[in-house]
Coordinates of C-alpha atoms in Angstrom, one line a residue:
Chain A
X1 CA 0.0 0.0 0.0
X2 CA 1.1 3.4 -0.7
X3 CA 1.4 6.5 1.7
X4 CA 1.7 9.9 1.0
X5 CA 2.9 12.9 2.9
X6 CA 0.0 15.9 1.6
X7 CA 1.8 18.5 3.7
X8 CA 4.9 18.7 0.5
X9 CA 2.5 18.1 -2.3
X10 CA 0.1 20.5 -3.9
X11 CA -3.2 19.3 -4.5
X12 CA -2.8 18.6 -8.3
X13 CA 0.5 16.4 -7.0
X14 CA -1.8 14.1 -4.6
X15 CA -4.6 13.5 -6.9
X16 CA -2.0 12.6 -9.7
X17 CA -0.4 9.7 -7.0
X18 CA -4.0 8.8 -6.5
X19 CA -5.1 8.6 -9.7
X20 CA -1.0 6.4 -10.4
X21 CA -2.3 3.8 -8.0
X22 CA -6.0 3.6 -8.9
X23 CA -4.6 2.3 -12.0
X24 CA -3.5 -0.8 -10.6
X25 CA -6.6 -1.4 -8.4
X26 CA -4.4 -0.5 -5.6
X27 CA -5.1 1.3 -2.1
X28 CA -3.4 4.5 -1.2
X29 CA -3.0 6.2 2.4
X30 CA -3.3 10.4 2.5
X31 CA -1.6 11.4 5.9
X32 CA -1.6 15.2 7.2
X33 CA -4.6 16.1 4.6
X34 CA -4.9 19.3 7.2
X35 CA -8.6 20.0 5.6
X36 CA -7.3 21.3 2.2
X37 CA -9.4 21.3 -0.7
X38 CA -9.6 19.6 -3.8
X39 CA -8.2 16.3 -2.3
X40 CA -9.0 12.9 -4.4
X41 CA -10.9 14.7 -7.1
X42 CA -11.8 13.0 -10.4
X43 CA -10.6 9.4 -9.7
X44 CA -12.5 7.2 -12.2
X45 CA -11.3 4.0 -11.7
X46 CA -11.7 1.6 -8.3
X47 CA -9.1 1.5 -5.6
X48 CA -9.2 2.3 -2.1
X49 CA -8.0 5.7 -0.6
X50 CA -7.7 6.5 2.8
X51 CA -7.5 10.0 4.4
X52 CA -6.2 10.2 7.7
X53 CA -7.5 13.6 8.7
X54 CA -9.9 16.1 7.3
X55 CA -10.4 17.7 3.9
X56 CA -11.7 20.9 2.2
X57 CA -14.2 21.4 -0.2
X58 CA -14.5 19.1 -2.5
X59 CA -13.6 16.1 -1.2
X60 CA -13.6 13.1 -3.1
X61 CA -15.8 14.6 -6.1
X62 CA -16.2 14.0 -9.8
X63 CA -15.5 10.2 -8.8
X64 CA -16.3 6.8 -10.3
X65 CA -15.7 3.3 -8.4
X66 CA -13.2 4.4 -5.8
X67 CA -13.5 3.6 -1.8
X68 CA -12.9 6.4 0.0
X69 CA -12.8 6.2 3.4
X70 CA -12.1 9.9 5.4
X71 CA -10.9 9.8 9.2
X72 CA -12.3 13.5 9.8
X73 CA -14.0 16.3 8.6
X74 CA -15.1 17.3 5.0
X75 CA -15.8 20.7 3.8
X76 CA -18.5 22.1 1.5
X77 CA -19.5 19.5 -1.7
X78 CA -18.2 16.5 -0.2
X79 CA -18.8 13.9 -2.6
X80 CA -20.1 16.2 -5.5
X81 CA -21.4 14.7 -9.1
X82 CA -20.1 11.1 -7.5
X83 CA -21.0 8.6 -10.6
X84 CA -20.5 5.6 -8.3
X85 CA -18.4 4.3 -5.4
X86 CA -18.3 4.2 -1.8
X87 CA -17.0 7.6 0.1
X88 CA -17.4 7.3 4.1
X89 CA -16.6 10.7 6.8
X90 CA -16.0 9.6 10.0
X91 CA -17.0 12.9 12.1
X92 CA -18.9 16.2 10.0
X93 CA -19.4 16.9 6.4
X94 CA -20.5 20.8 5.2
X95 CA -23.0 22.4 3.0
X96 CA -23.6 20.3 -0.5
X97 CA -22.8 16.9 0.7
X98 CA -23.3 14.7 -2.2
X99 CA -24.2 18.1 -4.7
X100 CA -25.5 16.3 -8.0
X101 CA -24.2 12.3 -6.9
X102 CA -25.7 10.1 -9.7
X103 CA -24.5 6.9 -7.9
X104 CA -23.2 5.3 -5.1
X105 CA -23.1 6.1 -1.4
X106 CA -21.9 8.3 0.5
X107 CA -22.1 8.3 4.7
X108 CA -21.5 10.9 6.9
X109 CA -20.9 9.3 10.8
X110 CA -22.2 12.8 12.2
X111 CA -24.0 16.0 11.0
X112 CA -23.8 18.0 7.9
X113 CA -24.6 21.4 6.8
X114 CA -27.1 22.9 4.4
X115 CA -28.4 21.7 1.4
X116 CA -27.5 18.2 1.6
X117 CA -28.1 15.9 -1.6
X118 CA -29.4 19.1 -3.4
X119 CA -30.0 18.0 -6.9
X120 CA -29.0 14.8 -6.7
X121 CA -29.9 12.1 -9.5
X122 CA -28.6 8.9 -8.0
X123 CA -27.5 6.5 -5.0
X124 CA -27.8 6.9 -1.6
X125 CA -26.7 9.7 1.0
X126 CA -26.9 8.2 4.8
X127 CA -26.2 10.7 7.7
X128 CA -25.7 9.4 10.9
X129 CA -26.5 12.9 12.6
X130 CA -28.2 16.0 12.0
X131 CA -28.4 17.5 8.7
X132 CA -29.2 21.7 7.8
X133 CA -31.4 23.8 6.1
X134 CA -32.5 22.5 2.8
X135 CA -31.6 18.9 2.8
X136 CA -32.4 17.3 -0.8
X137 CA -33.3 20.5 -2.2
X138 CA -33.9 20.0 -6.0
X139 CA -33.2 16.2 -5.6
X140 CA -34.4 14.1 -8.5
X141 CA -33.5 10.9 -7.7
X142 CA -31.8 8.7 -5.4
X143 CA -32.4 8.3 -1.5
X144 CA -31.3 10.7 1.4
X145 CA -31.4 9.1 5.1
X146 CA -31.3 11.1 7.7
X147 CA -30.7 9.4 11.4
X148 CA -31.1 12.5 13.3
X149 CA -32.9 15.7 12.8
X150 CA -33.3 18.0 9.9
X151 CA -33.6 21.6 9.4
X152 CA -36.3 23.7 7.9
X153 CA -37.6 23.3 3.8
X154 CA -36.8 19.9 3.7
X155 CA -37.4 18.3 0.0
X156 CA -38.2 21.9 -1.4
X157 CA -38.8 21.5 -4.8
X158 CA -38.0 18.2 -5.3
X159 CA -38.9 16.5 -8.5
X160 CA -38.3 12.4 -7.5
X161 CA -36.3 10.2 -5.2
X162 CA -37.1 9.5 -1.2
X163 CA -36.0 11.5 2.0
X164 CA -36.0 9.2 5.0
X165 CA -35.8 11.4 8.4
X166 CA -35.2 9.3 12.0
X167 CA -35.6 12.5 14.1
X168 CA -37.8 15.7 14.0
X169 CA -38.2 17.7 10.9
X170 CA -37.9 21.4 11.2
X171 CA -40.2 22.5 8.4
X172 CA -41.2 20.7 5.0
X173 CA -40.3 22.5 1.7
X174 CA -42.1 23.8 -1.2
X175 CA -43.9 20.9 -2.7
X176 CA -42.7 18.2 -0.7
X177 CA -45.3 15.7 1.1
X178 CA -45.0 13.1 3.9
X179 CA -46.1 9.8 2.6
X180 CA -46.7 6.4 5.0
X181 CA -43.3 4.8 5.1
X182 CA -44.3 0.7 5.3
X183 CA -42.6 -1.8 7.2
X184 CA -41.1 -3.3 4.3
X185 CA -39.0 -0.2 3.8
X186 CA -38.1 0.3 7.5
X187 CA -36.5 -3.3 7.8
X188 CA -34.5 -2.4 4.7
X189 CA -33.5 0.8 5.8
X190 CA -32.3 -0.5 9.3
X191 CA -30.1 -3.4 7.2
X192 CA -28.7 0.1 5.2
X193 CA -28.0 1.0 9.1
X194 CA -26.8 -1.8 10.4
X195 CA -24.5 -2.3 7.5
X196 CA -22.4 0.9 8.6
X197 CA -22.5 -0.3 12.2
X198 CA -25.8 1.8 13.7
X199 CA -27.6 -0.1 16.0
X200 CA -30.7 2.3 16.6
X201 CA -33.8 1.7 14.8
X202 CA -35.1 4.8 14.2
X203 CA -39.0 5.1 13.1
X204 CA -38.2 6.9 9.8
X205 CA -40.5 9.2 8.2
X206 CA -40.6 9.8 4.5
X207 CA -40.3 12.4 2.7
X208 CA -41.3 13.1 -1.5
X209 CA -42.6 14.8 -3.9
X210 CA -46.4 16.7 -4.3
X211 CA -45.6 17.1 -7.9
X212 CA -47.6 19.9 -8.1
X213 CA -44.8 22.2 -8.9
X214 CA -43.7 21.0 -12.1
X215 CA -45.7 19.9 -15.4
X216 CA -44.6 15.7 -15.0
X217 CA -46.9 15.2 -18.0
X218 CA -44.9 17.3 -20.2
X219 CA -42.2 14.8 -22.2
X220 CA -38.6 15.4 -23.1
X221 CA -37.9 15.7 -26.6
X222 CA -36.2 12.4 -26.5
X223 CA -39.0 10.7 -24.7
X224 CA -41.4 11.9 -27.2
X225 CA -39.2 10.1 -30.0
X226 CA -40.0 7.5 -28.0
X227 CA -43.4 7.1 -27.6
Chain B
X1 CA -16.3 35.0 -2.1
X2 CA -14.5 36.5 1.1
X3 CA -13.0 35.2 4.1
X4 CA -13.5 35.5 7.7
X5 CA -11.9 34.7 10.6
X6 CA -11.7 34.6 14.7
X7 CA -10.5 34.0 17.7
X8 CA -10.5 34.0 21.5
X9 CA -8.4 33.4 24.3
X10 CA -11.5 33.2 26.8
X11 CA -8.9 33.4 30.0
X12 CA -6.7 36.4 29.1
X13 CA -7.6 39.0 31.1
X14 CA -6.7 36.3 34.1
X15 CA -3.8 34.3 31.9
X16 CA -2.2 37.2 30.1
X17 CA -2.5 38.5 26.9
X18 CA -2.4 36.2 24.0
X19 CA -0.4 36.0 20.0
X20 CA -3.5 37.1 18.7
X21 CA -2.2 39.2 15.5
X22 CA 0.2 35.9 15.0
X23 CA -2.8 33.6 15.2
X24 CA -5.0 35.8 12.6
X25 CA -1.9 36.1 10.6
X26 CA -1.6 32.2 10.2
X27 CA -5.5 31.8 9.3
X28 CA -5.8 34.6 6.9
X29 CA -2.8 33.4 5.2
X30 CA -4.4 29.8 4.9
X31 CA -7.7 31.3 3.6
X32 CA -5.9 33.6 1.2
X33 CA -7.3 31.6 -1.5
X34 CA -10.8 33.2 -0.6
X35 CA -9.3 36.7 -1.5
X36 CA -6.6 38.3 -2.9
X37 CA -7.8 41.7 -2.7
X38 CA -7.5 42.9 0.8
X39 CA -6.7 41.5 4.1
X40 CA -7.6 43.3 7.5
X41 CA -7.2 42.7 10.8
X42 CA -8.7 44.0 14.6
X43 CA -7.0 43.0 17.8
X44 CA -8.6 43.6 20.8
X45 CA -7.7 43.5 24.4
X46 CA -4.9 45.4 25.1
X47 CA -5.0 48.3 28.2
X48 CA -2.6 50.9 26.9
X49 CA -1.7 53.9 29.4
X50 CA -3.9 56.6 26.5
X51 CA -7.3 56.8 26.5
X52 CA -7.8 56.0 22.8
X53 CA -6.1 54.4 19.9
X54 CA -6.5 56.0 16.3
X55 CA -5.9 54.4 13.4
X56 CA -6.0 56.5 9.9
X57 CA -4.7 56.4 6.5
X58 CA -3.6 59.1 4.4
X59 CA -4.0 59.5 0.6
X60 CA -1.1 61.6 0.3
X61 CA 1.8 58.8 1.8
X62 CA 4.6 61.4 0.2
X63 CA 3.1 64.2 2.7
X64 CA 2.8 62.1 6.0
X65 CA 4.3 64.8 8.3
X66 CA 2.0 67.3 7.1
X67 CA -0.9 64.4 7.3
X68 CA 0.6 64.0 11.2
X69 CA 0.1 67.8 12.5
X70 CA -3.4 67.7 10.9
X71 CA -4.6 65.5 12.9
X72 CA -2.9 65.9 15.3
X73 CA -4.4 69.6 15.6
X74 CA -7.6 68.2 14.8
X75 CA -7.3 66.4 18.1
X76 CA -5.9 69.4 20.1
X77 CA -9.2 71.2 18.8
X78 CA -11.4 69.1 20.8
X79 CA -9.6 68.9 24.2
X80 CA -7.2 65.6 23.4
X81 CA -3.9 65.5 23.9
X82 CA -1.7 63.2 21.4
X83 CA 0.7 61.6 23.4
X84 CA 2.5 59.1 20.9
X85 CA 2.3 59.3 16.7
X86 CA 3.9 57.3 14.1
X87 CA 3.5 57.1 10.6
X88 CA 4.5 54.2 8.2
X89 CA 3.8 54.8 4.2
X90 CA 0.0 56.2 4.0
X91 CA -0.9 54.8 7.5
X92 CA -0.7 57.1 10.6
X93 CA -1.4 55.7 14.4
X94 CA -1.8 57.7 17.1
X95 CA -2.5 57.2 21.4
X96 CA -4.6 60.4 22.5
X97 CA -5.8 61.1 26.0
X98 CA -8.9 62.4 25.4
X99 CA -11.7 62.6 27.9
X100 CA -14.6 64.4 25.4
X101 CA -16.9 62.5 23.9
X102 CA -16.1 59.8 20.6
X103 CA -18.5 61.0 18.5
X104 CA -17.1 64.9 18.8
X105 CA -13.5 63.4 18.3
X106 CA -14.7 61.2 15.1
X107 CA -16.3 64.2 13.5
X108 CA -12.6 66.8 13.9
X109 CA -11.1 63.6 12.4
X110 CA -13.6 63.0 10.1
X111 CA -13.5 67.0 8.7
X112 CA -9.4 66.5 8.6
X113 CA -8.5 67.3 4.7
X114 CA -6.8 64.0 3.3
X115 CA -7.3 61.3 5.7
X116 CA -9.7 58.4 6.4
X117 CA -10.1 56.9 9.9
X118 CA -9.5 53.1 10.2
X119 CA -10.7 52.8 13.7
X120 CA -11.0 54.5 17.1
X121 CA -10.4 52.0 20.3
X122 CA -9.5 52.0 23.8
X123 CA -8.5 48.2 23.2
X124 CA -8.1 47.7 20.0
X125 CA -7.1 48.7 17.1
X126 CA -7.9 47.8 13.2
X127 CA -4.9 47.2 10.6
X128 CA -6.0 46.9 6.9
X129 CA -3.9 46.7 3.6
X130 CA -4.4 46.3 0.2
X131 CA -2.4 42.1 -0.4
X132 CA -2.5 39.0 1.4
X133 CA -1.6 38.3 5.0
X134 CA 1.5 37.4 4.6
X135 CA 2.3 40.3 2.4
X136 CA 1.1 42.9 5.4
X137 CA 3.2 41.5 7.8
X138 CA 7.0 43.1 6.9
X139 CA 5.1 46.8 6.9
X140 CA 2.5 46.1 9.7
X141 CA 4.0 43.6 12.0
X142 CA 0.8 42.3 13.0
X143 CA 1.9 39.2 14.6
X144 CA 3.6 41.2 17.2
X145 CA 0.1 42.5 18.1
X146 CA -0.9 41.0 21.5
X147 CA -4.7 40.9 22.5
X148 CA -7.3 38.4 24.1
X149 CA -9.2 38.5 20.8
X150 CA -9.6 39.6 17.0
X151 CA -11.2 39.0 14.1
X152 CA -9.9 39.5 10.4
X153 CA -10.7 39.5 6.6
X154 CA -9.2 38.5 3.6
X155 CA -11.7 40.0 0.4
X156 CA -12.4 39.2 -2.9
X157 CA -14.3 42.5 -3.6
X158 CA -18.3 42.1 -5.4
X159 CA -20.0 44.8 -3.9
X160 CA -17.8 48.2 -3.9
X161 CA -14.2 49.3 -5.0
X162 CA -10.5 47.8 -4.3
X163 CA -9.1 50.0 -1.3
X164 CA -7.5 50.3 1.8
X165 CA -10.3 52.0 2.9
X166 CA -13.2 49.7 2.0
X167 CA -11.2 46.7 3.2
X168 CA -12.5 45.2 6.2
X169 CA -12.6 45.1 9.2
X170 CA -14.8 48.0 9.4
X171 CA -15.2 49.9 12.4
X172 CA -18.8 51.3 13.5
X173 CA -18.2 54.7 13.3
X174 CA -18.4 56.8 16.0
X175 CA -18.2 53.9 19.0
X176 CA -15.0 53.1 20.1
X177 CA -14.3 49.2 20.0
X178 CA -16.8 47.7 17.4
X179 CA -15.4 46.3 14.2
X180 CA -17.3 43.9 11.7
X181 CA -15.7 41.5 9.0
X182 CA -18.3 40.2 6.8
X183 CA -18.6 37.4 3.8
X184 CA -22.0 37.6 1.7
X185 CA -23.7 41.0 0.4
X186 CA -26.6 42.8 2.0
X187 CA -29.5 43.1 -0.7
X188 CA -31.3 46.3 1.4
X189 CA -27.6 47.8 2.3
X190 CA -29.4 51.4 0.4
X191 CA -32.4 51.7 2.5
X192 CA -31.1 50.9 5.4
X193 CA -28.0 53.1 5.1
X194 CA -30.4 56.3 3.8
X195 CA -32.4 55.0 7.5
X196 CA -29.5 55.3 9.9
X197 CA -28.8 58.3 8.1
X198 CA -31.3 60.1 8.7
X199 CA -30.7 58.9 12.4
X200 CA -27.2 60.8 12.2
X201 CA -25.1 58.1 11.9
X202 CA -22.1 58.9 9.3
X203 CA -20.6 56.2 7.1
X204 CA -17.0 56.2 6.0
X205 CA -17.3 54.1 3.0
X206 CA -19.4 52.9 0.2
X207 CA -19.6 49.2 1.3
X208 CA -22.2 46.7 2.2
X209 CA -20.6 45.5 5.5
X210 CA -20.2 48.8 6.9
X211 CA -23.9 49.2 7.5
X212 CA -23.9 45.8 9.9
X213 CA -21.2 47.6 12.2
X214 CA -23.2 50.8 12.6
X215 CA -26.0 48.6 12.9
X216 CA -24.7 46.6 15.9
X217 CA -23.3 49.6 17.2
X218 CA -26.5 51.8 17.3
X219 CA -28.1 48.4 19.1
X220 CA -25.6 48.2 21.7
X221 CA -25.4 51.9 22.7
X222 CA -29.3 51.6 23.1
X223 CA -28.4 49.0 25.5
X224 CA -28.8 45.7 23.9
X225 CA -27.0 42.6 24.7
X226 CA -24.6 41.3 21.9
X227 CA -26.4 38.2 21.5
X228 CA -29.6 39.8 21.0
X229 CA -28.1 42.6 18.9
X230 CA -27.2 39.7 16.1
X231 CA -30.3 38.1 16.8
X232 CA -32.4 40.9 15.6
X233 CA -30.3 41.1 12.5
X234 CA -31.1 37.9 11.1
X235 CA -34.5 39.9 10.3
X236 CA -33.5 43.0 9.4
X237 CA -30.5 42.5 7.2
X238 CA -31.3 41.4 3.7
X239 CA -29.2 39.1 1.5
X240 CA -26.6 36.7 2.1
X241 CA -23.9 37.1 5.3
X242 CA -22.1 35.4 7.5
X243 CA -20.1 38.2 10.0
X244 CA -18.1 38.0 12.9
X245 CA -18.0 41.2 15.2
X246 CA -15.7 42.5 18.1
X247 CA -16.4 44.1 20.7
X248 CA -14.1 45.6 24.1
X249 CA -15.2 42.2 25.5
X250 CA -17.0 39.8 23.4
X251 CA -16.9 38.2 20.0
X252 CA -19.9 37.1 18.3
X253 CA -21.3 35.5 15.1
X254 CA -24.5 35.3 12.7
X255 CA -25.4 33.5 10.1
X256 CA -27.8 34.1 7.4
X257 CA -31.7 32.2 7.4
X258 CA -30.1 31.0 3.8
X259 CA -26.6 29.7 5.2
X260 CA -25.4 30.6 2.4
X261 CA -22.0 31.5 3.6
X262 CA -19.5 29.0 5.4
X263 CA -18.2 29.0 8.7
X264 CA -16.8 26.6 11.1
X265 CA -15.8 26.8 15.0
X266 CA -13.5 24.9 17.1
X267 CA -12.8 25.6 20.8
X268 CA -11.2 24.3 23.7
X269 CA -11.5 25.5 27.6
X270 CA -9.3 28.1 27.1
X271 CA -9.5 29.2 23.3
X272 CA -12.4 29.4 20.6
X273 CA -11.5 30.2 16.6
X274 CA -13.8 30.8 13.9
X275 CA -13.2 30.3 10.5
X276 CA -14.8 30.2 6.8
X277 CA -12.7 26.7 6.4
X278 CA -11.5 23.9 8.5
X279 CA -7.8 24.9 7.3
X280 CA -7.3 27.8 8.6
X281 CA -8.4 26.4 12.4
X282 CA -6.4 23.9 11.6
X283 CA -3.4 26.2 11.1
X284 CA -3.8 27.4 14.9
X285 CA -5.0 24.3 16.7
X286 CA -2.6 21.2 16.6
X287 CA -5.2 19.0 18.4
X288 CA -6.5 16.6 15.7
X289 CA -9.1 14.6 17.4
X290 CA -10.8 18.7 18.0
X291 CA -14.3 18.6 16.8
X292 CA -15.4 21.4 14.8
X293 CA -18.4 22.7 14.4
X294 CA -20.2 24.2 11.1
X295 CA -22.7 26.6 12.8
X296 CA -26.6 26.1 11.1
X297 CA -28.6 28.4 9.5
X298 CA -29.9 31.6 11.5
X299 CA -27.6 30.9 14.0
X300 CA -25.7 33.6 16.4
X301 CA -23.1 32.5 18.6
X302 CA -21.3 34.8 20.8
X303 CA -18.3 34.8 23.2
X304 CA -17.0 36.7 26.1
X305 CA -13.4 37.5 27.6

């Protein structure tokens, strides 16, 4: 396994290591990370990467089949336009978790800021605490779970996808409804819990679209071409 | 995009003063990516033998001297007394005894042909420069300025023109002590300004952020409490912000109902730092296993010495 130093290399210098041992399939270790941004940025092959510390904003975006497994914090747009691939934070993420993720998961162990999952169009964001003002704003498909509480407008102007929330919701957003969550989905949400070792079970509620905000029964041009 | 950042040393006026010009130094440097334009700087704690501490900057650097007897005859003509001045380049510092009141002191200042007032303080003082931190520090020697707390800026100007003068910190003209930094732009910054105006209040510049110091100041000469000073904000100031304020004793916080500006915290018994980024509290605390904290939106934290 490789390990790098990040305190003597510039960002562009660690991602280019990263990206040397992704194409063997190998694992790589990134010590002293000191929250910088821009740290493991468009990998697009699988390997393993491990942070030992925090990172900036921008952590471990614009990625594709890499494990990325962060002993810290993450700034703003952790995980942002992931196309697939595992990225776990151990302690906090900021604003724009998982901005835009198409695939994959991504799981924070603790809170994160606004305006979590907003837009996204794939895979799964799990937070184990708290998340802000916001969360899944825009989202159009995918599934956000949220152990702990969230802040106010949640699901505002969502077009698809599922919000699961285990604690108290400050305020739905714009065009967002609660719907009946069935037992079915609980028992597989607790296995998505258990998987990354939590042990509560919390009675999630769920959160999706009205669909009264946006014309659904209008076709893309290439759907049309379709029909 | 701008930067902000903070911090305390919550046992200094029992401890001893703290590095806090070498601390601010080290994060504005680390968030000098935020901002190229400006970086500025208040420390805040010291208890010098003068009454007051004048900061001021001159457009004429080739004519300091002449900018020196100005003021300091615009000080002799409302009852102070200048007992130390020093000029450096276009930036003049003086310590006055002066036992009139602020506002009369501001206004002489104010009226002075050629110069701009950075700040007035019986404990601090505000140091701003066109550059990066790092850059300031060979002309300003900030990081030999001792305090129990400060707040700086590092700007990437939107909202009004590159200068000294409408770098932050600003300073809430005419009360001694309050300074803002600010990252975001206030959307009702006209109205609001034309208001306090008509009030009496005088602003020094054409930017955004000025308004939230004379805001906080007008509050807490009417007898509000910090805390509830930045409370009452989150409603009346329009647009995006998160700002950090200082005060003779406290440090506080507020975030917009949007947060649409960044800002984490880290503390331990003894010290607290705010920042817009986890590197540049990471550039004054050593402690990796800290926790820090990203503050939600509407929220107001504040801290005393």
């Amino acid at each position: 396994m490789v390990s790098i130093d990040a305190r003597q290399l510039s960002a562009t210098e660690i991602n280019r290591k990263i990206k040397e041992v992704a194409e063997t399939s190998g694992e790589i270790t990134i010590l002293n990370p000191q929250a910088r941004h821009n740290i493991a940025v468009g990998v697009l092959k699988p390997c393993k990467i491990n942070v030992e510390g925090s990172v900036g904003y921008y952590g471990a975006s614009l990625m594709d089949g890499p494990e990325v497994h962060i002993s810290g914090n993450a700034g703003w747009a952790l995980g942002e336009n992931l196309m697939g691939g595992k990225i776990t934070v151990t302690k906090d993420a900021g604003a724009s978790v998982a901005a835009s993720m198409r695939d994959g998961d991504i799981y924070v162990g603790r809170n994160v800021g606004a305006r979590a999952g907003i837009s996204m169009k794939g895979g799964t964001l799990l937070v184990g605490g708290n998340s802000g003002f916001l969360t899944g704003f825009m989202m159009q498909k995918g599934r956000i779970i949220v152990c702990g509480d969230v802040g106010d407008a949640v699901g505002d102007s969502m077009y698809e996808g599922v919000i699961y929330i285990g604690g108290e919701i400050g305020s739905l957003g714009a065009d967002a409804r609660e719907e009946e969550i069935s037992e079915g989905e609980l028992i597989e949400l607790w296995d998505v819990l258990e998987q990354h070792g939590i042990t509560e079970k919390p009675r999630f509620r769920k959160i999706v679209s009205e669909k009264k905000l946006y014309h659904f029964d209008t076709l893309e041009r290439l759907e049309m071409s379709a029909v | 995009m701008c930067g902000i950042s903070g911090i305390m040393y919550k046992n200094a006026r029992r401890d001893g003063l703290a590095n806090v010009g070498g601390d601010l130094v080290k994060m504005l440097d680390s968030l000098a990516h935020r901002g190229r334009d400006s970086t500025g700087f208040t420390v805040v704690g010291e208890q010098f033998d003068e009454d007051l501490i004048v900061r001021l900057w001159t457009e004429d650097a080739n004519n300091s001297e002449l900018a020196l007897s100005n003021v300091e005859e615009a000080i002799g003509r409302v009852g102070g007394v200048v007992i130390t001045k020093r000029s450096w380049g276009d930036f003049l510092r003086f310590t006055v005894n002066y036992e009139g009141e602020v506002p009369r002191l501001a206004e002489a200042l104010m009226n002075t042909d050629g110069v701009v007032i950075h700040s007035i303080g019986e404990v601090s003082e505000v140091v701003k420069d066109i550059g990066v931190a790092s850059d300031m520090e060979d002309k300003h020697h900030i990081s030999k300025l001792r305090g129990t707390h400060g707040i700086g800026h590092v700007r990437m100007a939107t909202e009004s023109k590159v200068d000294i003068t409408h770098s932050h910190p600003f300073w809430a003209y005419p009360f001694t002590d309050v300074t803002v930094v600010h990252n975001g732009q206030l959307t009702n910054y006209h109205k609001l300004k034309r208001h306090y105006q008509t009030m009496g209040h005088r602003f020094l510049t054409e930017n955004d952020s000025e308004l939230i110091a004379v805001y906080l100041a007008d509050k807490l000469a009417n007898g509000d409490k910090l805390e509830s000073a930045l409370s009452q904000s989150l409603d009346d100031l329009d647009g995006t912000f998160t700002y950090l304020v200082s005060t003779k004793d406290g440090m506080g916080v507020a975030k917009d109902r949007w947060a649409a500006k960044p800002l984490v915290t880290m503390q331990t018994d003894d010290v607290v730092a705010v920042a817009s980024e986890e590197i540049a509290l990471r550039s004054v605390f050593t402690d990796e296993e800290l926790d820090r904290v990203e503050p939600q939106e509407s929220e107001v934290l504040t801290w005393s010495v």
